[in-house]
Structure formats: C-alpha cells, structure tokens
mmCIF file of C-alpha atoms in Angstrom:
data_model
loop_
_atom_site.group_PDB
_atom_site.id
_atom_site.type_symbol
_atom_site.label_atom_id
_atom_site.label_comp_id
_atom_site.label_asym_id
_atom_site.label_seq_id
_atom_site.Cartn_x
_atom_site.Cartn_y
_atom_site.Cartn_z
ATOM 1 C CA MET K 269 -67.965 285.743 -161.110
ATOM 2 C CA GLY K 270 -65.516 285.469 -158.255
ATOM 3 C CA GLN K 271 -62.453 285.921 -160.385
ATOM 4 C CA MET K 272 -60.603 288.976 -161.517
ATOM 5 C CA VAL K 273 -58.062 288.640 -164.266
ATOM 6 C CA VAL K 274 -55.549 291.467 -164.494
ATOM 7 C CA ASP K 275 -52.662 290.459 -166.715
ATOM 8 C CA THR K 276 -51.967 287.036 -165.182
ATOM 9 C CA SER K 277 -53.378 287.593 -161.676
ATOM 10 C CA ILE K 278 -56.377 285.647 -160.397
ATOM 11 C CA LEU K 279 -58.226 286.593 -157.235
ATOM 12 C CA LEU K 280 -59.928 283.625 -155.616
ATOM 13 C CA THR K 281 -62.671 285.264 -153.594
ATOM 14 C CA SER K 282 -63.664 281.856 -152.236
ATOM 15 C CA LEU K 283 -60.444 281.884 -150.223
ATOM 16 C CA ILE K 284 -61.377 285.183 -148.595
ATOM 17 C CA SER K 285 -64.760 283.762 -147.598
ATOM 18 C CA SER K 286 -63.050 280.652 -146.248
ATOM 19 C CA ALA K 287 -60.737 282.729 -144.077
ATOM 20 C CA VAL K 288 -63.729 284.538 -142.579
ATOM 21 C CA VAL K 289 -65.523 281.254 -141.783
ATOM 22 C CA ILE K 290 -62.380 279.690 -140.295
ATOM 23 C CA ILE K 291 -61.581 282.651 -138.036
ATOM 24 C CA THR K 292 -65.111 283.567 -136.943
ATOM 25 C CA ALA K 293 -66.453 280.039 -136.425
ATOM 26 C CA PRO K 294 -63.512 277.769 -135.567
ATOM 27 C CA ALA K 295 -65.750 275.251 -133.781
ATOM 28 C CA SER K 296 -68.151 274.752 -136.692
ATOM 29 C CA LYS K 297 -68.056 271.652 -138.868
ATOM 30 C CA ALA K 298 -67.341 273.845 -141.889
ATOM 31 C CA SER K 299 -64.034 274.890 -140.293
ATOM 32 C CA TYR K 300 -62.641 271.371 -139.860
ATOM 33 C CA PRO K 301 -59.238 271.337 -141.598
ATOM 34 C CA ALA K 302 -60.062 268.214 -143.649
ATOM 35 C CA ARG K 303 -63.241 269.853 -144.958
ATOM 36 C CA VAL K 304 -61.405 273.038 -145.928
ATOM 37 C CA LEU K 305 -58.720 271.231 -147.902
ATOM 38 C CA THR K 306 -60.970 268.611 -149.486
ATOM 39 C CA SER K 307 -63.691 271.032 -150.564
ATOM 40 C CA HIS K 308 -61.259 273.500 -152.148
ATOM 41 C CA LEU K 309 -59.368 270.822 -154.059
ATOM 42 C CA VAL K 310 -62.424 268.832 -155.174
ATOM 43 C CA ALA K 311 -64.240 271.950 -156.374
ATOM 44 C CA ALA K 312 -61.196 273.231 -158.269
ATOM 45 C CA LEU K 313 -60.521 269.877 -159.898
ATOM 46 C CA THR K 314 -64.183 269.492 -160.847
ATOM 47 C CA GLY K 315 -64.175 272.872 -162.576
ATOM 48 C CA LEU K 316 -60.929 272.104 -164.388
ATOM 49 C CA VAL K 317 -62.062 268.663 -165.561
ATOM 50 C CA LEU K 318 -65.452 269.873 -166.783
ATOM 51 C CA ARG K 319 -63.957 272.782 -168.726
ATOM 52 C CA SER K 320 -62.213 270.153 -170.864
ATOM 53 C CA PHE K 321 -65.574 268.747 -171.956
ATOM 54 C CA LEU K 322 -68.129 271.549 -171.791
ATOM 55 C CA PRO K 323 -68.352 274.840 -173.685
ATOM 56 C CA ILE K 324 -67.904 278.022 -171.651
ATOM 57 C CA SER K 325 -71.396 279.227 -170.776
ATOM 58 C CA PRO K 326 -73.345 280.140 -167.652
ATOM 59 C CA TRP K 327 -75.010 276.708 -167.774
ATOM 60 C CA SER K 328 -71.647 274.960 -167.832
ATOM 61 C CA VAL K 329 -70.385 276.995 -164.880
ATOM 62 C CA ALA K 330 -73.571 276.128 -162.978
ATOM 63 C CA ALA K 331 -73.085 272.450 -163.842
ATOM 64 C CA ALA K 332 -69.499 272.553 -162.541
ATOM 65 C CA VAL K 333 -70.603 274.144 -159.270
ATOM 66 C CA GLY K 334 -73.510 271.711 -158.873
ATOM 67 C CA PHE K 335 -71.362 268.684 -159.583
ATOM 68 C CA ALA K 336 -68.668 269.836 -157.122
ATOM 69 C CA LEU K 337 -71.355 270.364 -154.486
ATOM 70 C CA LEU K 338 -72.721 266.873 -155.088
ATOM 71 C CA ILE K 339 -69.287 265.293 -154.689
ATOM 72 C CA VAL K 340 -68.443 267.018 -151.394
ATOM 73 C CA LEU K 341 -71.926 266.397 -149.984
ATOM 74 C CA VAL K 342 -71.695 262.680 -150.744
ATOM 75 C CA ALA K 343 -68.201 262.615 -149.208
ATOM 76 C CA ASP K 344 -69.471 264.641 -146.205
ATOM 77 C CA ARG K 345 -66.680 267.207 -146.625
ATOM 78 C CA LEU K 346 -68.624 270.421 -147.273
ATOM 79 C CA HIS K 347 -66.881 273.733 -146.652
ATOM 80 C CA PRO K 348 -69.387 276.071 -148.390
ATOM 81 C CA PRO K 349 -67.092 278.889 -149.610
ATOM 82 C CA ALA K 350 -64.896 276.385 -151.450
ATOM 83 C CA ILE K 351 -67.622 275.320 -153.864
ATOM 84 C CA ALA K 352 -67.200 278.583 -155.766
ATOM 85 C CA ASN K 353 -63.807 277.285 -156.922
ATOM 86 C CA ALA K 354 -65.559 275.028 -159.429
ATOM 87 C CA GLY K 355 -67.005 278.011 -161.274
ATOM 88 C CA ILE K 356 -63.860 280.091 -160.878
ATOM 89 C CA MET K 357 -61.594 277.347 -162.232
ATOM 90 C CA PHE K 358 -64.017 276.534 -165.045
ATOM 91 C CA SER K 359 -63.821 280.063 -166.414
ATOM 92 C CA ALA K 360 -60.294 281.086 -165.319
ATOM 93 C CA ASN K 361 -57.508 281.945 -167.713
ATOM 94 C CA GLY K 362 -54.385 279.959 -167.042
ATOM 95 C CA SER K 363 -52.958 276.518 -167.491
ATOM 96 C CA THR K 364 -54.389 273.612 -165.556
ATOM 97 C CA LEU K 365 -51.098 273.120 -163.722
ATOM 98 C CA GLU K 366 -50.910 276.783 -162.653
ATOM 99 C CA LEU K 367 -54.497 276.763 -161.411
ATOM 100 C CA ILE K 368 -54.112 273.496 -159.491
ATOM 101 C CA GLY K 369 -50.912 274.830 -157.929
ATOM 102 C CA LEU K 370 -52.641 278.057 -156.924
ATOM 103 C CA VAL K 371 -55.506 276.249 -155.222
ATOM 104 C CA ALA K 372 -53.251 273.628 -153.616
ATOM 105 C CA VAL K 373 -50.976 276.231 -152.030
ATOM 106 C CA THR K 374 -53.744 278.534 -150.833
ATOM 107 C CA ALA K 375 -55.946 275.672 -149.607
ATOM 108 C CA SER K 376 -52.975 274.288 -147.666
ATOM 109 C CA ILE K 377 -52.428 277.666 -146.012
ATOM 110 C CA LEU K 378 -56.129 277.852 -145.133
ATOM 111 C CA THR K 379 -55.997 274.315 -143.748
ATOM 112 C CA GLY K 380 -53.127 275.359 -141.495
ATOM 113 C CA ALA K 381 -55.139 278.387 -140.393
ATOM 114 C CA ALA K 382 -58.137 276.144 -139.691
ATOM 115 C CA PHE K 383 -55.983 273.830 -137.595
ATOM 116 C CA LEU K 384 -54.507 276.722 -135.615
ATOM 117 C CA SER K 385 -57.860 278.439 -135.108
ATOM 118 C CA ARG K 386 -59.436 275.230 -133.813
ATOM 119 C CA HIS K 387 -56.598 274.681 -131.346
ATOM 120 C CA CYS K 388 -55.787 278.275 -130.375
ATOM 121 C CA LEU K 389 -58.845 280.470 -130.889
ATOM 122 C CA LEU K 390 -61.229 278.076 -129.165
ATOM 123 C CA ARG K 391 -59.480 278.904 -125.896
ATOM 124 C CA VAL K 392 -59.888 282.665 -126.302
ATOM 125 C CA PRO K 393 -62.718 284.135 -124.181
ATOM 126 C CA THR K 394 -65.608 285.279 -126.341
ATOM 127 C CA GLY K 395 -67.504 287.309 -123.763
ATOM 128 C CA LYS K 396 -70.351 284.789 -123.837
ATOM 129 C CA GLU K 397 -69.068 282.684 -120.946
ATOM 130 C CA PRO K 398 -71.306 282.464 -117.869
ATOM 131 C CA LEU K 399 -70.428 284.893 -115.098
ATOM 132 C CA SER K 400 -68.857 283.288 -112.031
#
C-alpha cells in the first residue's frame, strides 16, 4: 500500500518516487519546486481529513487518492508521485500531527532538492548535446 509500519516507523514510498522524478527530469513540469511541495502537502492533508469521516476500506483509500488528484489538477500543481500520500496518510498509524510533520519535513527537503536540481543539474552535460 506504500506504507510499512514497523513499530512506529513509516516508509513513504511516494517520497522515493519523487526523488527519482526530481533528479532524472529536473526540467519537467512535475519537478517544479512549487508542484512538489503543494502536491505532497495537499495529498497528505486530504488523506488525513477524509480518514476522520470515512471508514477504513479500499474504497475510502481510493476516494482519498481521487479527491487529492482532483484538487491538485484543478490547482494545476500536479507532481504525480505525491498523490500516493493521500492513501498512505489515510491508512497510516500515527497521530495527525506526527504525520503532517513527517510529510512537511520530507516535502520541504524534496522541494529544496527540486530547486537545486533545476538550477544545478540542468547545466550538466547529458551526452545528448549536438556535436560541434
């Protein structure tokens, strides 16, 4: 499901996917720092809010993911790996404050990485430049 609970540890696999997108495609729209931060936070908050109202079931997780996707698409802030956070947060063990803190810190680190990759990695030769 994208989460692994071992004692009190949670693995957010969406963050791993985000890192891959940011590093391998720094020029893509999905790697814009604002999209990375907004998508991760909106998806996590959507999952956390909906778990207050809906029973835990596969349908509820799907609804959380779909609703998060709708919000970021309307806001034009889609960073695809982040949408999984809605389902992860919906079904995660932990307090709301702990989960929001986890996503806020890691999304901020990813946003910094996105900023650096856009401004540093775009200048690195890729081997696809035309020969002089």
